[in-house]
PDB file of C-alpha atoms in Angstrom:
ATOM      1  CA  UNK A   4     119.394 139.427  88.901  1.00  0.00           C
ATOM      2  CA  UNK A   5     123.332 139.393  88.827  1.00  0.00           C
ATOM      3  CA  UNK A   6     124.814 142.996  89.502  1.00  0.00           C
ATOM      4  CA  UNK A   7     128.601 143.857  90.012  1.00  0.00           C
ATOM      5  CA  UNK A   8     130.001 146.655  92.274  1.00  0.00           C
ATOM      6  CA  UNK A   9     133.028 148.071  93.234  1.00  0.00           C
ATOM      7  CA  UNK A  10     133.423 149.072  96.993  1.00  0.00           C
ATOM      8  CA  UNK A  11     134.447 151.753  99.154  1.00  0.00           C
ATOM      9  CA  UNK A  12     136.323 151.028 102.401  1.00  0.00           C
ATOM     10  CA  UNK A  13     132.578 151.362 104.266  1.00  0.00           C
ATOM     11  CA  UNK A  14     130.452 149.566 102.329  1.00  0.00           C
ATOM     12  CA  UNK A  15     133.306 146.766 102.346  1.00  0.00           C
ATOM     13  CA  UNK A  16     133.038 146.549 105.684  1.00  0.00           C
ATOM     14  CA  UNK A  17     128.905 146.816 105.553  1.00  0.00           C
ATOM     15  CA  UNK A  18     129.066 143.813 103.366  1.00  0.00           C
ATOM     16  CA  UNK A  19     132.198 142.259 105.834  1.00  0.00           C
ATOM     17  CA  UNK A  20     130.067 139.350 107.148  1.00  0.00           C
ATOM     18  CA  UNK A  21     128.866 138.305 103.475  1.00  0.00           C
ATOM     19  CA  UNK A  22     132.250 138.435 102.514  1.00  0.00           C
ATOM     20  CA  UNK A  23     133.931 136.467 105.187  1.00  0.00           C
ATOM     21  CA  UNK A  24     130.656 133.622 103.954  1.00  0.00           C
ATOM     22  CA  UNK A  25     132.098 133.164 100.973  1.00  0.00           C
ATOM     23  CA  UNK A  26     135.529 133.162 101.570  1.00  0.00           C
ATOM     24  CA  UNK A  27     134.569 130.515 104.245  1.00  0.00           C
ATOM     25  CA  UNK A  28     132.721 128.830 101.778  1.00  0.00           C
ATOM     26  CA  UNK A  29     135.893 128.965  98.724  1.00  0.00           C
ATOM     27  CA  UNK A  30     138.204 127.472 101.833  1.00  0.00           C
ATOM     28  CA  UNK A  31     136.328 124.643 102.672  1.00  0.00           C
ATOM     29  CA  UNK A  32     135.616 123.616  99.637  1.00  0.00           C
ATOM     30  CA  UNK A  33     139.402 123.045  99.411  1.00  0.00           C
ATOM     31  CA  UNK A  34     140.526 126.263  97.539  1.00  0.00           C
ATOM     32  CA  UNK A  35     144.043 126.837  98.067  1.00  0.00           C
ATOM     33  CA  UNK A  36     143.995 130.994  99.092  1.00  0.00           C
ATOM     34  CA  UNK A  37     145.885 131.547 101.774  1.00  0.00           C
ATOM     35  CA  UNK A  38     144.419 129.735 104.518  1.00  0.00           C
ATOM     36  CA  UNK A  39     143.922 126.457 106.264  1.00  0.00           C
ATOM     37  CA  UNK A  40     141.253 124.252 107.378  1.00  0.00           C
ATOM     38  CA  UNK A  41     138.967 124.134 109.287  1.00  0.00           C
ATOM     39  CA  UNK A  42     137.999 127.969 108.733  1.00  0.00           C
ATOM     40  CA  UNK A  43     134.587 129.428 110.149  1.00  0.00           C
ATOM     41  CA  UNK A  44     133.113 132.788 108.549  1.00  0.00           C
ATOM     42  CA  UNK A  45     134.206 134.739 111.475  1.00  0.00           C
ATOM     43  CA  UNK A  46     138.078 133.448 110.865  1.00  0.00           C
ATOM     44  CA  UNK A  47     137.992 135.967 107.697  1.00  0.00           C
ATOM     45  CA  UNK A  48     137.071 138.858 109.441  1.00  0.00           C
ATOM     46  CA  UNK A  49     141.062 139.875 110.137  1.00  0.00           C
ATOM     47  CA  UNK A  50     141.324 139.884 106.523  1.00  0.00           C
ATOM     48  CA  UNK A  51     138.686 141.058 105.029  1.00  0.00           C
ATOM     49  CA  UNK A  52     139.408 144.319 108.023  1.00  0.00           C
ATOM     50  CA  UNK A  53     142.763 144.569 105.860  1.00  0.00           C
ATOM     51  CA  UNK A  54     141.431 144.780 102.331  1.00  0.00           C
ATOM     52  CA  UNK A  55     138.785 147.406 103.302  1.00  0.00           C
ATOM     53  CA  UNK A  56     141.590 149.431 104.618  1.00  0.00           C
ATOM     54  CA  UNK A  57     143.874 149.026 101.851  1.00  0.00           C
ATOM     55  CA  UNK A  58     140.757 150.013  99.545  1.00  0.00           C
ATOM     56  CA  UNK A  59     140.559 153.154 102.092  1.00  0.00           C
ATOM     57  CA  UNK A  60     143.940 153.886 101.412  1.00  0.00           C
ATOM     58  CA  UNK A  61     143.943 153.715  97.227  1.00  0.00           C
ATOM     59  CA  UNK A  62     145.691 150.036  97.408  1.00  0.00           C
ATOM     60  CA  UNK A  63     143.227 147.552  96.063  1.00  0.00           C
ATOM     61  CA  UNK A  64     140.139 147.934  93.495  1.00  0.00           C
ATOM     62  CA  UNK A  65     137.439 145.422  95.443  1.00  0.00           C
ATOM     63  CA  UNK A  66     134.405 144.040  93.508  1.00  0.00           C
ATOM     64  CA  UNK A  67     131.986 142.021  94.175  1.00  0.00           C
ATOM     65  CA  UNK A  68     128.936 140.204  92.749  1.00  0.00           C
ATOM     66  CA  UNK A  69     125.611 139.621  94.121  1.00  0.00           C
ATOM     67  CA  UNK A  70     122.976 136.928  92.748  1.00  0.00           C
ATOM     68  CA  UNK A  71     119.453 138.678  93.744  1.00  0.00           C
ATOM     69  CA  UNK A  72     120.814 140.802  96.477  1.00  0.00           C
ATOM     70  CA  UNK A  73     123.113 138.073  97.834  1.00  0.00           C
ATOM     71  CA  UNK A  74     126.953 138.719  97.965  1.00  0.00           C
ATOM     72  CA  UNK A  75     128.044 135.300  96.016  1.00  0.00           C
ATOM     73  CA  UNK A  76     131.477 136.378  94.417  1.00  0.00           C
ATOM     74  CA  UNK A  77     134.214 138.750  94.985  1.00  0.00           C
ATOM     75  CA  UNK A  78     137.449 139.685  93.062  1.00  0.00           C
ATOM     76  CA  UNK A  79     140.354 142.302  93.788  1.00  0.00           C
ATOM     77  CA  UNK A  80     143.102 144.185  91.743  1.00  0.00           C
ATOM     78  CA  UNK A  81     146.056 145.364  94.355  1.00  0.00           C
ATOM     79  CA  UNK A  82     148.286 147.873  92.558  1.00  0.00           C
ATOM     80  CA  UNK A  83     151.782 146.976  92.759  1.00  0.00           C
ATOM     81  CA  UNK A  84     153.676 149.920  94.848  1.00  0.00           C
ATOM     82  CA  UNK A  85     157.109 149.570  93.700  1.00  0.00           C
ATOM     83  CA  UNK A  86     158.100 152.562  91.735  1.00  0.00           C
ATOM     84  CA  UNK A  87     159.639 150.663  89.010  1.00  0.00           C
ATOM     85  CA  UNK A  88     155.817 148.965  88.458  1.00  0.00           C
ATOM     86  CA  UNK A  89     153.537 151.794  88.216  1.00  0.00           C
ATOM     87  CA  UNK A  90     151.966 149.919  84.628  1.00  0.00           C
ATOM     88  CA  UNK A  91     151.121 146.423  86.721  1.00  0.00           C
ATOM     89  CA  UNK A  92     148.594 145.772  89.025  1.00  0.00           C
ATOM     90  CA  UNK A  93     148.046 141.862  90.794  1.00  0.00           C
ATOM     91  CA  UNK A  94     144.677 139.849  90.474  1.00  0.00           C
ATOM     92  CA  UNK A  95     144.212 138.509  93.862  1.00  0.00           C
ATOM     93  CA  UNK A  96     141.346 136.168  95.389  1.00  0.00           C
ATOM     94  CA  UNK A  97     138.492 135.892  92.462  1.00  0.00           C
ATOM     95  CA  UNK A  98     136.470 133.991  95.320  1.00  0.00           C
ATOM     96  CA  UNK A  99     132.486 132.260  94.026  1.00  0.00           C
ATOM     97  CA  UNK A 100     130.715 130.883  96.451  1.00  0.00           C
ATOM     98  CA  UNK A 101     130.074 126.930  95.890  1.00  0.00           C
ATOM     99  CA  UNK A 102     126.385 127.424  95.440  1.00  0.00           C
ATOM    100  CA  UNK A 103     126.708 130.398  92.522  1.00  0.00           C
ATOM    101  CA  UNK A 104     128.909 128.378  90.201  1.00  0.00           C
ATOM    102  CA  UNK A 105     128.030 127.890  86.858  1.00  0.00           C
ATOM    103  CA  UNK A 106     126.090 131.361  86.500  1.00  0.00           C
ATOM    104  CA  UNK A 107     129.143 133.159  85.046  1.00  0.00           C
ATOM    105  CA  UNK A 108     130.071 135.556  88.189  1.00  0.00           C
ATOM    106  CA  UNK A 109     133.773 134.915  87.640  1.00  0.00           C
ATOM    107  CA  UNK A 110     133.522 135.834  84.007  1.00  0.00           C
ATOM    108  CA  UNK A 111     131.494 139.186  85.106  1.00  0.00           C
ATOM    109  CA  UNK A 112     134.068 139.234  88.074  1.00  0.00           C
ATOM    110  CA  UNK A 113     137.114 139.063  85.690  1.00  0.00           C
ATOM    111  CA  UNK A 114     135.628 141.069  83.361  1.00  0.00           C
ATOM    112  CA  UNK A 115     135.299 144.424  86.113  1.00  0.00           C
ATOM    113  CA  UNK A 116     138.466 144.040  87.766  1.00  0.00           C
ATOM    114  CA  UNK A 117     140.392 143.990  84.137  1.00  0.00           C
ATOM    115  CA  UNK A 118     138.749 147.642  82.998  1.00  0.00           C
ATOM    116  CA  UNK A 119     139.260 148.814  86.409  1.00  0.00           C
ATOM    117  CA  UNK A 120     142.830 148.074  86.548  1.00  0.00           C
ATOM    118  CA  UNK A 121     142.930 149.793  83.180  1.00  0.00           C
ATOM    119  CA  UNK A 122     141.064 152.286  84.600  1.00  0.00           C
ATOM    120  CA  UNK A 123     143.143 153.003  86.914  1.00  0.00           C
ATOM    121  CA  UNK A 124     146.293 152.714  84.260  1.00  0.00           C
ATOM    122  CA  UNK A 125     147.779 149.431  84.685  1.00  0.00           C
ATOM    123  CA  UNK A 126     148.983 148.032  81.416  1.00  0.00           C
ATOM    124  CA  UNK A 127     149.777 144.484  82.815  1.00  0.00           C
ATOM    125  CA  UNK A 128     147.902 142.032  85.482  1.00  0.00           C
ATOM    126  CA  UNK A 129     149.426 138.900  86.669  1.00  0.00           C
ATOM    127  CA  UNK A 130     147.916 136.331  89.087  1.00  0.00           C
ATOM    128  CA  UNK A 131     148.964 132.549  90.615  1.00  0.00           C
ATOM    129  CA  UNK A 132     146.085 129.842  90.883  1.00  0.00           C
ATOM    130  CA  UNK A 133     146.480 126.267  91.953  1.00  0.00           C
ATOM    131  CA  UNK A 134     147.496 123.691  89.456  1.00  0.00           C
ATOM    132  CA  UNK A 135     144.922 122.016  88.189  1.00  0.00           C
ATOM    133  CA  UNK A 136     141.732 123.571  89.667  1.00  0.00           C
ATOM    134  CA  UNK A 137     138.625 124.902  87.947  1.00  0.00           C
ATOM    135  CA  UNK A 138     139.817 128.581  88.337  1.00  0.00           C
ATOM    136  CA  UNK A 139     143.232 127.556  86.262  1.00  0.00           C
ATOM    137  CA  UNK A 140     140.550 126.500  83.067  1.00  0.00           C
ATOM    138  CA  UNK A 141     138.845 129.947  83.489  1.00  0.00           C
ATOM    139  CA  UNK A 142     141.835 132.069  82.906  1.00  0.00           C
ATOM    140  CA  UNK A 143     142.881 130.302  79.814  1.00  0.00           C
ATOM    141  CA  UNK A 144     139.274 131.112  78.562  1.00  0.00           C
ATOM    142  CA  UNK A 145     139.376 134.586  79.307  1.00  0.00           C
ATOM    143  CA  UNK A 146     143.029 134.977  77.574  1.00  0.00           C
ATOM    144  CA  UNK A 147     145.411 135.015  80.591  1.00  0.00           C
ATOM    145  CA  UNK A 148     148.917 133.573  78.946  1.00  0.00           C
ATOM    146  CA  UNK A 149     150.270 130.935  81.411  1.00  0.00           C
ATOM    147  CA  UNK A 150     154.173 131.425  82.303  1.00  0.00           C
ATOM    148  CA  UNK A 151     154.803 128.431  84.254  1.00  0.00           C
ATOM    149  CA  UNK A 152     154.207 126.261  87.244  1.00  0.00           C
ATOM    150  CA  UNK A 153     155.841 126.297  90.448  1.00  0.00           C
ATOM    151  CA  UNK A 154     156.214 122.967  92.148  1.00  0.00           C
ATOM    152  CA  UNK A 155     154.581 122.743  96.109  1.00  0.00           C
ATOM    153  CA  UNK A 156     154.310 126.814  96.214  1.00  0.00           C
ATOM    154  CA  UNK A 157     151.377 126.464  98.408  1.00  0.00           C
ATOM    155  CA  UNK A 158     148.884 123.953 100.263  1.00  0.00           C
ATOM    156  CA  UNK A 159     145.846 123.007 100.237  1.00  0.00           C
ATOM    157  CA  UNK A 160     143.280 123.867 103.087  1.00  0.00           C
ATOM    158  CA  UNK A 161     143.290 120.361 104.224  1.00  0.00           C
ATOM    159  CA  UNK A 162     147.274 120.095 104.461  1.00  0.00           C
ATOM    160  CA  UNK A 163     148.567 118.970 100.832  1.00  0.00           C
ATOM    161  CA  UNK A 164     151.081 120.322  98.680  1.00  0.00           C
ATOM    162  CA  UNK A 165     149.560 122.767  96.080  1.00  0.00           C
ATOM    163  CA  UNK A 166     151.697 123.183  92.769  1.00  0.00           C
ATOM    164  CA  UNK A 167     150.566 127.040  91.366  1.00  0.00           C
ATOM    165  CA  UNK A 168     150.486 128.382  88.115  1.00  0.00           C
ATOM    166  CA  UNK A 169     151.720 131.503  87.037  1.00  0.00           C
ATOM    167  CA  UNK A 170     149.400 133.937  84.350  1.00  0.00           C
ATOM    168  CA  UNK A 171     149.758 137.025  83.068  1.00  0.00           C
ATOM    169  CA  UNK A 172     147.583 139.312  80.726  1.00  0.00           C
ATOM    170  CA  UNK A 173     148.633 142.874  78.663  1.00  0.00           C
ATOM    171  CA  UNK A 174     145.457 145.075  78.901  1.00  0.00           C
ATOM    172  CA  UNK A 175     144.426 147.640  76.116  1.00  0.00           C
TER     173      UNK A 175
END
């Protein structure tokens, strides 16, 4: 059974050591977000520390998705705070652990952070994803419009130039 929640800053940090899994999982399987390789589980737990207290302080929607009981996905939505952006929120680190692929969690993933973020108000999302990678196909299909591509914005986790891509999508 496939369920998806949204989290509170303590049950984010309950579920801290299944999230730092499959963010250790995403990297090392050569996902280009935000961080280098080689990169153990306990590497994540700075960050994942950070997003539970940004979700504590209003800042970021968290979700996640769990495959019979097992945290295998995660997605967030971080509101932008400038006050000229109150209408646009950021889609940040829709993370599926190499062994859940193919079941549809980004889809369900994608699908909960969108009506929370219009939930919560925002009128426009925007996200980056490597060039060329599964996650760029996946946005197309869900009706993200690509703006452009930005030559070596990033790298890999094994040292490589990353080129990103550049989406955007008007909710409601």
């Amino acid at each position: 059974m496939t369920a998806i929640r949204l989290l509170d800053e303590t049950e984010t940090l309950r579920v801290l050591p299944d999230l730092c899994e499959v963010l250790a999982d995403c990297i090392e399987g050569g996902a280009s977000v935000g961080f280098m390789s080689p990169f153990a589980p306990s590497d994540g737990v700075p960050f994942w520390q950070a997003v539970a207290a940004a979700v504590g302080r209003g800042e970021v929607l968290l979700y996640l998705a769990e495959v019979d009981g097992r945290v295998r996905g995660t997605v967030q939505i971080g509101f932008a705070s400038k006050q000229n952006q109150p209408h646009r929120a950021d889609l940040m680190k829709l993370l599926v652990h190499r062994s859940a692929r193919g079941l549809g969690l980004a889809r369900l993933l994608m699908a909960a952070a969108e009506q929370g973020a219009a939930e919560a108000g925002r009128t426009l999302l925007v996200l980056d994803t490597a060039t060329g990678e599964p996650a760029e196909k996946i946005y197309e299909k869900l009706g993200w419009q690509r703006t452009g591509v930005v030559p070596a914005y990033a790298l890999f986790p094994d040292g490589r130039f990353c080129d990103t891509t550049i989406f955007y999508k008007q909710l409601g």
